[in-house]
PDB file of C-alpha atoms in Angstrom:
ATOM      1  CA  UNK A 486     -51.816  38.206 124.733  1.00  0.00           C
ATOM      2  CA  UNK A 487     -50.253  39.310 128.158  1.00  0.00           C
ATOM      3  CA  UNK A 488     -49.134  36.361 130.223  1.00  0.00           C
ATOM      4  CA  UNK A 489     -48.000  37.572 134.016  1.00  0.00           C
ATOM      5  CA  UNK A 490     -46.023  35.153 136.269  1.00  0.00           C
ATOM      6  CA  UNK A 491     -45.779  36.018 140.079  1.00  0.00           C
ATOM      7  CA  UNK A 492     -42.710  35.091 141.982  1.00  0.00           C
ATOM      8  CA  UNK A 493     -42.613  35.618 145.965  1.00  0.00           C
ATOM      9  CA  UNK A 494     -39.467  34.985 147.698  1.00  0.00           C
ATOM     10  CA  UNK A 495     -38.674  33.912 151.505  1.00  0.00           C
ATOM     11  CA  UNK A 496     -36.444  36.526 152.075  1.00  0.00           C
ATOM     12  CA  UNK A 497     -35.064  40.410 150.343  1.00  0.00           C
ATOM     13  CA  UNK A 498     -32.081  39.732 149.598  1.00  0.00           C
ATOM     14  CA  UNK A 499     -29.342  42.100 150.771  1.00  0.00           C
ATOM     15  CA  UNK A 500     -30.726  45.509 150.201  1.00  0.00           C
ATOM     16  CA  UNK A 501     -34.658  45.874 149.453  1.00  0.00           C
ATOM     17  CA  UNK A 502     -35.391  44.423 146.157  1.00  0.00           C
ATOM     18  CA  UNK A 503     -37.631  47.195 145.295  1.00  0.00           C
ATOM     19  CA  UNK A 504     -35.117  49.742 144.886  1.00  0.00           C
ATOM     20  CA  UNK A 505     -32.755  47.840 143.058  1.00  0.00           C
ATOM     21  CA  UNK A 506     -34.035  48.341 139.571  1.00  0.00           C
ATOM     22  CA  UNK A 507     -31.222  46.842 137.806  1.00  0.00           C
ATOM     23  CA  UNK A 508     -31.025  43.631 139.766  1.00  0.00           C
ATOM     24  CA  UNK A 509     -34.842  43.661 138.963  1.00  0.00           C
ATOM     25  CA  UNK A 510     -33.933  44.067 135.111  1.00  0.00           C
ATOM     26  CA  UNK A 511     -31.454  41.087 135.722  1.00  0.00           C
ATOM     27  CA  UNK A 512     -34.075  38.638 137.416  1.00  0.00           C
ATOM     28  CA  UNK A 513     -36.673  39.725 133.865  1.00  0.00           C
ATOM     29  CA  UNK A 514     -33.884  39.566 131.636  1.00  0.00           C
ATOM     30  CA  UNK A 515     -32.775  36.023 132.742  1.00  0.00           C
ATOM     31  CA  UNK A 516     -35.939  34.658 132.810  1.00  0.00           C
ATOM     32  CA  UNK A 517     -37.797  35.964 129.913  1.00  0.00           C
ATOM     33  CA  UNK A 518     -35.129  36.432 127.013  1.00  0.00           C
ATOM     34  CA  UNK A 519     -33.138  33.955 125.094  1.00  0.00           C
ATOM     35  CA  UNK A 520     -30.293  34.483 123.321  1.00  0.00           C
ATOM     36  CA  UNK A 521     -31.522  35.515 119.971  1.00  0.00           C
ATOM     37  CA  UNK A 522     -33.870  37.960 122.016  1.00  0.00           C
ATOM     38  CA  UNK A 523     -32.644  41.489 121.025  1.00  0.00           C
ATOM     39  CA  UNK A 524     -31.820  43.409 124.457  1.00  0.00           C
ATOM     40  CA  UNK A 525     -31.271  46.602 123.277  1.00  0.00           C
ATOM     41  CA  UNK A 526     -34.833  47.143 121.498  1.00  0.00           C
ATOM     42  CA  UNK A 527     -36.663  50.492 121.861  1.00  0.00           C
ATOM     43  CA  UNK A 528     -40.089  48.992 122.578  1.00  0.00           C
ATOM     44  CA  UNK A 529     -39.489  45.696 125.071  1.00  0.00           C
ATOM     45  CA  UNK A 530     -41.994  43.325 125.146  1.00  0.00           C
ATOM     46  CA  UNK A 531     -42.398  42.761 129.144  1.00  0.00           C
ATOM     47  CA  UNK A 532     -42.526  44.626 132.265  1.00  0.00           C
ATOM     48  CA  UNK A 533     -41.220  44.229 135.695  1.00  0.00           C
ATOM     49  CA  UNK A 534     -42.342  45.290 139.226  1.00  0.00           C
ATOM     50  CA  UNK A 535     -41.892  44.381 142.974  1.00  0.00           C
ATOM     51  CA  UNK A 536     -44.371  44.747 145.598  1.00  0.00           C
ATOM     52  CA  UNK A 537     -44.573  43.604 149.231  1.00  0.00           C
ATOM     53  CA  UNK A 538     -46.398  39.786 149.014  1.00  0.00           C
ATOM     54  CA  UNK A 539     -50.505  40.159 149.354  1.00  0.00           C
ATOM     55  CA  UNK A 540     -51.429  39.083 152.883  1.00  0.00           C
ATOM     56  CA  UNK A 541     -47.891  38.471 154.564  1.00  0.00           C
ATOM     57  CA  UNK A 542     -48.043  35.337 153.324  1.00  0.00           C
ATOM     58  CA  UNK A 543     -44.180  35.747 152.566  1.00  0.00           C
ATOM     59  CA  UNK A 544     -41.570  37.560 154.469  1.00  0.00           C
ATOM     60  CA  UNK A 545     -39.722  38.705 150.886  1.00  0.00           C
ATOM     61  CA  UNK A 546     -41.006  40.938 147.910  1.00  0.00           C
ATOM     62  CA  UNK A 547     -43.216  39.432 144.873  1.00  0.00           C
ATOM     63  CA  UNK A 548     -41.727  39.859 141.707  1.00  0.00           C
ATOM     64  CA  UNK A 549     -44.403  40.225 138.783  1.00  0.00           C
ATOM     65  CA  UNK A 550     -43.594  39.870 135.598  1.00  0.00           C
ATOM     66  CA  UNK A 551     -46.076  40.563 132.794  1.00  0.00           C
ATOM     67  CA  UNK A 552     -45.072  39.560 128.906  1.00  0.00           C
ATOM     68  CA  UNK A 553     -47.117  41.832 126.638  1.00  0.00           C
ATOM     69  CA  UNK A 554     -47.049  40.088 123.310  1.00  0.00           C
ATOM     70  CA  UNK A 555     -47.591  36.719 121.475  1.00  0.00           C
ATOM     71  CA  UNK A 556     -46.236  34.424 121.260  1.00  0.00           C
ATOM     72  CA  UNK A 557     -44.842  34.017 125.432  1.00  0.00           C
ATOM     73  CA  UNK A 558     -41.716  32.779 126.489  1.00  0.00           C
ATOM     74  CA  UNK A 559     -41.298  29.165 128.258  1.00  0.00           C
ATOM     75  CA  UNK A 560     -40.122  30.390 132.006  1.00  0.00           C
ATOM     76  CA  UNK A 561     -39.073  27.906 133.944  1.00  0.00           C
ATOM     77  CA  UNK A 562     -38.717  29.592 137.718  1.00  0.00           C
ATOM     78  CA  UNK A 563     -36.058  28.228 140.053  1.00  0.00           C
ATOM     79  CA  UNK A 564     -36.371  26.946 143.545  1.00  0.00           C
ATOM     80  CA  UNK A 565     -34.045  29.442 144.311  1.00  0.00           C
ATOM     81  CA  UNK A 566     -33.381  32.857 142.315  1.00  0.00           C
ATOM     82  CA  UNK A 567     -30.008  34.144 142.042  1.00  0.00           C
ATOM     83  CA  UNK A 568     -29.984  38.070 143.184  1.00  0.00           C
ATOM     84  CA  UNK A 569     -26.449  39.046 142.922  1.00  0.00           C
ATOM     85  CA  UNK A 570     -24.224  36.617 145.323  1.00  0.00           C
ATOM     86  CA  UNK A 571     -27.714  35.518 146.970  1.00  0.00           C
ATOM     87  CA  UNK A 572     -30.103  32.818 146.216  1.00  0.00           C
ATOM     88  CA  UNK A 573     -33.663  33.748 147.726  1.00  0.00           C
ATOM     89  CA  UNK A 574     -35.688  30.548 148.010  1.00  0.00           C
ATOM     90  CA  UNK A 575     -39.180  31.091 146.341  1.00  0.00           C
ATOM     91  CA  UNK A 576     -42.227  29.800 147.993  1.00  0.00           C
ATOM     92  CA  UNK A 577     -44.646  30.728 145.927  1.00  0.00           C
ATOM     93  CA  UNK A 578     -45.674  31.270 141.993  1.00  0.00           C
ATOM     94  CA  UNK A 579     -48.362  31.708 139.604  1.00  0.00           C
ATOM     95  CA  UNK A 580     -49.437  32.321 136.074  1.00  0.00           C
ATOM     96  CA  UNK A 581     -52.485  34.590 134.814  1.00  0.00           C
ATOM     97  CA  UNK A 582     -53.049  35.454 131.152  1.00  0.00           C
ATOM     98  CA  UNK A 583     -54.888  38.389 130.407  1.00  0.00           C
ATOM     99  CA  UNK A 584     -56.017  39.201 126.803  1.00  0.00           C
ATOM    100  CA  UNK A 585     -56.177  42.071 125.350  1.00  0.00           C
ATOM    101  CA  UNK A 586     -59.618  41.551 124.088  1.00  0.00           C
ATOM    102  CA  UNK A 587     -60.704  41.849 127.421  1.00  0.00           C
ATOM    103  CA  UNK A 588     -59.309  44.996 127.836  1.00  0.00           C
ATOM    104  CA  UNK A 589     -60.479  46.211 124.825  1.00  0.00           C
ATOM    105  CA  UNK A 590     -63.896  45.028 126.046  1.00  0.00           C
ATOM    106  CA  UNK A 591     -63.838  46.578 129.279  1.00  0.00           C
ATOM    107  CA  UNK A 592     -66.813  48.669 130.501  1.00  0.00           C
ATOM    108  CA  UNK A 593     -66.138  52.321 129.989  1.00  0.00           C
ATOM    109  CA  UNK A 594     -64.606  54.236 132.551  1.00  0.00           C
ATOM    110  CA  UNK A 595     -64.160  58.226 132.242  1.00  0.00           C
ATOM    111  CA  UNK A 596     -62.192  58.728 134.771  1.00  0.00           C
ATOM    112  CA  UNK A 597     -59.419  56.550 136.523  1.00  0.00           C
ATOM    113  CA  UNK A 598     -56.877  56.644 139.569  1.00  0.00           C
ATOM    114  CA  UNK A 599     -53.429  55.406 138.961  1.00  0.00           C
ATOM    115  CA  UNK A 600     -51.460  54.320 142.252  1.00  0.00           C
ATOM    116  CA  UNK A 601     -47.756  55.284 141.214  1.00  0.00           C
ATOM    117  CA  UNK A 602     -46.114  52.545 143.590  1.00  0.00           C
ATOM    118  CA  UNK A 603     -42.589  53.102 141.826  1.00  0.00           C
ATOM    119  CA  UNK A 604     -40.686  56.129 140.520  1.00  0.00           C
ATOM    120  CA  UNK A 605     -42.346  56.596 136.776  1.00  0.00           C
ATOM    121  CA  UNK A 606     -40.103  58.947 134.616  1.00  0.00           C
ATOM    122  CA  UNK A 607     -41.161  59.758 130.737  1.00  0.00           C
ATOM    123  CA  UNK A 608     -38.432  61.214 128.405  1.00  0.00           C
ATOM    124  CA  UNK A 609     -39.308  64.227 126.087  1.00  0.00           C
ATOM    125  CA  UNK A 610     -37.562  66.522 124.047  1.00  0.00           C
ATOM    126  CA  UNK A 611     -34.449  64.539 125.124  1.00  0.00           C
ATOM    127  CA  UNK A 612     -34.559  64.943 128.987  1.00  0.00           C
ATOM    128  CA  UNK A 613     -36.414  63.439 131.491  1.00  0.00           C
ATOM    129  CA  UNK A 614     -39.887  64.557 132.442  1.00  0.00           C
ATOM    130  CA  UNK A 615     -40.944  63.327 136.231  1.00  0.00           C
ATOM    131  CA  UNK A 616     -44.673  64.630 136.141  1.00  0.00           C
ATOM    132  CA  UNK A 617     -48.175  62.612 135.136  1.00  0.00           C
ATOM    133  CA  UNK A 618     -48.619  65.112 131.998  1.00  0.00           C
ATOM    134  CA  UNK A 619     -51.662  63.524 130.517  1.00  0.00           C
ATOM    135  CA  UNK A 620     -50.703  64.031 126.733  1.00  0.00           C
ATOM    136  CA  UNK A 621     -47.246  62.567 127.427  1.00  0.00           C
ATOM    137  CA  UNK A 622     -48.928  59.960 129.293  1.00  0.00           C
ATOM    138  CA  UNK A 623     -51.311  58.657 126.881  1.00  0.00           C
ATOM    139  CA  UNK A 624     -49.309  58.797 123.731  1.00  0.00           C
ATOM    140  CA  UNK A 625     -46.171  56.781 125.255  1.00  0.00           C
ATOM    141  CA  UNK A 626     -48.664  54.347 126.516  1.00  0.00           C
ATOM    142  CA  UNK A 627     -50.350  54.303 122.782  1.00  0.00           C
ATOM    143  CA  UNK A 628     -47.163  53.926 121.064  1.00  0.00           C
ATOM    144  CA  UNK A 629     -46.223  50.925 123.332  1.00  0.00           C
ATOM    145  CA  UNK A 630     -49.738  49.352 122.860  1.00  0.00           C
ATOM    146  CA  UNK A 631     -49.516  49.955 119.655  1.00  0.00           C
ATOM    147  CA  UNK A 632     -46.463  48.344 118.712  1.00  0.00           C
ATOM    148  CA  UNK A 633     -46.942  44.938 120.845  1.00  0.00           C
ATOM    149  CA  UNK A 634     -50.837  44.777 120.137  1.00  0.00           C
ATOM    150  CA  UNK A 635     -50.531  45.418 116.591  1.00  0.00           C
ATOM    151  CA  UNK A 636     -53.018  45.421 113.681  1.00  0.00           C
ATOM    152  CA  UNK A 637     -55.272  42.949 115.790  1.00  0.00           C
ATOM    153  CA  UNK A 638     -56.547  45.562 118.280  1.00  0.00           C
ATOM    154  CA  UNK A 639     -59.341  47.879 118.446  1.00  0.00           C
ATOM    155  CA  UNK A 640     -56.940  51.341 119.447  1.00  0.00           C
ATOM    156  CA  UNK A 641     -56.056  53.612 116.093  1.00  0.00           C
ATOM    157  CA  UNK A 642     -52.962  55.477 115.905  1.00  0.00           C
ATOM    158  CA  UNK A 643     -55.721  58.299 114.641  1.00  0.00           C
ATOM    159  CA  UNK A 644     -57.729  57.891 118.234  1.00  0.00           C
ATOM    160  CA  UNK A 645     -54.233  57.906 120.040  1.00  0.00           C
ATOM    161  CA  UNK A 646     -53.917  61.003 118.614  1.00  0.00           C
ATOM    162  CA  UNK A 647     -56.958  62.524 119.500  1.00  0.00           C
ATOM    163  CA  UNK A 648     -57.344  60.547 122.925  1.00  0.00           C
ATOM    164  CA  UNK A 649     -54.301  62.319 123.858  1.00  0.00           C
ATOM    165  CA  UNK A 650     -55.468  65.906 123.429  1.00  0.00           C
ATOM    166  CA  UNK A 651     -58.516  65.042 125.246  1.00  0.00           C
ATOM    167  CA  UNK A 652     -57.318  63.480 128.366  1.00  0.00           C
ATOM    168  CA  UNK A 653     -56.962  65.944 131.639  1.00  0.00           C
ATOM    169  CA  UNK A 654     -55.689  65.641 135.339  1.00  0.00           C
ATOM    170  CA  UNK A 655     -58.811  65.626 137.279  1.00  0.00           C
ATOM    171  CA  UNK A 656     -56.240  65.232 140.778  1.00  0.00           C
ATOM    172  CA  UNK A 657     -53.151  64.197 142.225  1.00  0.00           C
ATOM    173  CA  UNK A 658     -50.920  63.671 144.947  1.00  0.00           C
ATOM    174  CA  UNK A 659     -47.894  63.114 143.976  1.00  0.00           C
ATOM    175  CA  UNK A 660     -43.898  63.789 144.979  1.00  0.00           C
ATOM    176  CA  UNK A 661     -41.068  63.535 143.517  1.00  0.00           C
ATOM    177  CA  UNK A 662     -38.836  59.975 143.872  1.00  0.00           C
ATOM    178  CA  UNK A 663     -34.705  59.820 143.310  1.00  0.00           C
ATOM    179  CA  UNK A 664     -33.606  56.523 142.194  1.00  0.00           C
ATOM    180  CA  UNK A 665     -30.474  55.029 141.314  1.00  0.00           C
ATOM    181  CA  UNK A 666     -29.968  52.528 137.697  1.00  0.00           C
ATOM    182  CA  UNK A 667     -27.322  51.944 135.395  1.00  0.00           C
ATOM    183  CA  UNK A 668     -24.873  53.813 137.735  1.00  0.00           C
ATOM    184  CA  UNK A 669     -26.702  56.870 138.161  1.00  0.00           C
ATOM    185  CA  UNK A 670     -29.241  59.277 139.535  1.00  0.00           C
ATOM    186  CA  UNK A 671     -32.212  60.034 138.171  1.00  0.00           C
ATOM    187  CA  UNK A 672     -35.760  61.245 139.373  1.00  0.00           C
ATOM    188  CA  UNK A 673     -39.335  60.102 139.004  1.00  0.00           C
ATOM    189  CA  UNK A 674     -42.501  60.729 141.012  1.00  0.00           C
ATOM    190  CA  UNK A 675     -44.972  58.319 142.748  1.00  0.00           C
ATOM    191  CA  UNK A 676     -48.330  58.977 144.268  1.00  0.00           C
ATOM    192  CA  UNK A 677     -51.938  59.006 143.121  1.00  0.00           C
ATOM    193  CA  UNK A 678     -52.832  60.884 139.672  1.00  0.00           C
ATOM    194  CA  UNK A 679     -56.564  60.862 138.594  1.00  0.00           C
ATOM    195  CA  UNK A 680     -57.080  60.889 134.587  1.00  0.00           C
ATOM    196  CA  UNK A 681     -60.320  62.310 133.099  1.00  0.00           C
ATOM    197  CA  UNK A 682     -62.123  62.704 130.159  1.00  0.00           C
ATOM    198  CA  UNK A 683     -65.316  64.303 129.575  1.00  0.00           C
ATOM    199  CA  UNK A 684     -68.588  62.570 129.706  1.00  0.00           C
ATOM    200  CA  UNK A 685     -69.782  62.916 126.204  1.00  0.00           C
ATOM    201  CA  UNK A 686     -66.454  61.577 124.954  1.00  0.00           C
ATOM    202  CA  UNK A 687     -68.062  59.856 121.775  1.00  0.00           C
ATOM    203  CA  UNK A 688     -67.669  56.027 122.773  1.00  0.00           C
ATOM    204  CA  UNK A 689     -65.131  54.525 120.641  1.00  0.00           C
ATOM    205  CA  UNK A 690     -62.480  57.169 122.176  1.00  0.00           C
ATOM    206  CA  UNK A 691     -63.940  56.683 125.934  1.00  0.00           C
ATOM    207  CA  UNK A 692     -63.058  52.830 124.896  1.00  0.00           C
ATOM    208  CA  UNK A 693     -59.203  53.806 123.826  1.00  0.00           C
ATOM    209  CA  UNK A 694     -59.329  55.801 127.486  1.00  0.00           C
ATOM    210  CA  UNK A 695     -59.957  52.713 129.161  1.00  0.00           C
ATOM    211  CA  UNK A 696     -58.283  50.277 127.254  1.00  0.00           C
ATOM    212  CA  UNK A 697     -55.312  52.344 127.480  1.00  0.00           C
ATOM    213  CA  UNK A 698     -55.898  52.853 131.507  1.00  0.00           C
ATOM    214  CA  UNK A 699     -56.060  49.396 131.871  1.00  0.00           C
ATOM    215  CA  UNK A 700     -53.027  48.450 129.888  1.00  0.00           C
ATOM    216  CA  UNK A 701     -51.049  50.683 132.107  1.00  0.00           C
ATOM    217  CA  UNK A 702     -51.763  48.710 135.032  1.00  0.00           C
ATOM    218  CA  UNK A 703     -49.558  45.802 132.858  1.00  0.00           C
ATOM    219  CA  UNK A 704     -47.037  47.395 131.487  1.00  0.00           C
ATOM    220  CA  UNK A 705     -46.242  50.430 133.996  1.00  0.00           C
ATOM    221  CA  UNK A 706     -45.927  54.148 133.169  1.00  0.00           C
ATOM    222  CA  UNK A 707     -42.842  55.664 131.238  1.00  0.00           C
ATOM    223  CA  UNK A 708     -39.184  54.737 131.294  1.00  0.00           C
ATOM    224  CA  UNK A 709     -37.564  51.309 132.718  1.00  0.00           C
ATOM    225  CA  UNK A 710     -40.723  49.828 132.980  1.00  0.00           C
ATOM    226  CA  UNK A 711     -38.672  46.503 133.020  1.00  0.00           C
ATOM    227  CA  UNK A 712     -36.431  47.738 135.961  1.00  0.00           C
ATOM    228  CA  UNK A 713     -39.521  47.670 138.032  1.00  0.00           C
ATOM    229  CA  UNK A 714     -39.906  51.370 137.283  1.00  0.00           C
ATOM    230  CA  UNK A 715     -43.704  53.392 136.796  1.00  0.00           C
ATOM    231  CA  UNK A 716     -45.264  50.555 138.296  1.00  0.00           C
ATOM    232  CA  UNK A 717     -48.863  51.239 138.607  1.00  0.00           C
ATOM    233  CA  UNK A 718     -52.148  50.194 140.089  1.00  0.00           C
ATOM    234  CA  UNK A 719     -55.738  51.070 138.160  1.00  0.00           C
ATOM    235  CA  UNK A 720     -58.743  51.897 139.761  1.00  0.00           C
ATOM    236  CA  UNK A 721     -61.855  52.841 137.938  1.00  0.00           C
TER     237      UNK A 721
END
């Protein structure tokens, strides 16, 4: 089930933290996988994002890292994190594990807000694809749920399927995000999409909606999802 840890640091170190999506990779990387842990895997099993620390109650960024599958690593967080040639003190850390029963359980929604709080990107037909298209939306975040949920869960690969032709773009605000990893440019958006589905959804694929809605707020919309890109808040 998905465990999340919570790191906030005293300080950013250097340049902001939040735009450095390959240091963030490095901090998840070092902290999550071992050395039998294969690194170049389509599907990854965690995701990464940074976000300002709740309340001010630290001056640096919160790293939150969320591990999507059983069994979870053993993390053992350092007093200080190496970020490059810095080590940031941490001040603060926590642990939450959220099943994915619960999720599955979750009252239904039929329509939900997504707060886009890093550039999310989604490749298709070989190129990168910077908009909140609903169908492209829903299936990568089935085929990720999917795979790391497994034969346990409630979702189908047949409601996937279907879920995904039935999902719609009630609203957005959006715009469109350059962002530098692995030594180049590349584009995303951020901003607020609102996903919809009509109200006499039959229930089991109004649960997939939500389950899947939900699950995005863990694991983060589209490509580099453990760079700390297509981080995402839900709202229902």
């Amino acid at each position: 089930m998905p465990t999340r840890w919570t790191i906030d640091l005293a300080e950013d170190p250097g340049d902001p933290l939040h735009t450095r999506y390959d240091a963030v990779h490095g901090i998840a990387c070092a902290l999550l996988e071992h050395p039998h842990s294969d690194h170049t895997a389509t599907t990854k099993p965690f995701a990464a994002r940074v976000t300002p620390t709740p309340g001010g109650l630290a001056a640096g960024p919160r790293i939150t890292l969320t591990w999507l599958t059983d069994p979870p690593p053993a993390v053992t967080i350092p007093a200080a994190l190496p970020v490059g040639p810095w080590r940031v003190p941490v001040v603060a850390t926590g642990q939450e594990i959220i099943p994915y029963p619960a999720l599955e359980a979750a009252p239904v929604a039929y329509r939900v807000r997504f707060d886009v709080t890093s550039p999310a990107v989604f490749h298709h037909h070989g190129r990168d694809y910077p908009l909140p298209d609903p169908h492209i939306t829903y299936t990568s975040l089935a085929r990720r749920y999917l795979a790391l949920r497994g034969a346990t869960g409630t979702l189908t690969p047949e409601q996937a399927r279907e879920l995904a032709k039935t999902v719609t773009v009630r609203d957005h605000d959006i715009r469109t995000r350059p962002f530098t990893w692995h030594g180049r440019v590349s584009v995303g958006f951020t901003g607020t999409v609102t996903f919809h589905i009509p109200r006499d959804t039959p229930h089991p694929l109004a649960a997939a909606f939500t389950t899947l809605s939900l699950f995005a707020g863990l694991a983060g919309l589209g490509r580099g999802t453990t760079h700390g890109l297509g981080a995402v808040t839900v709202t229902r």
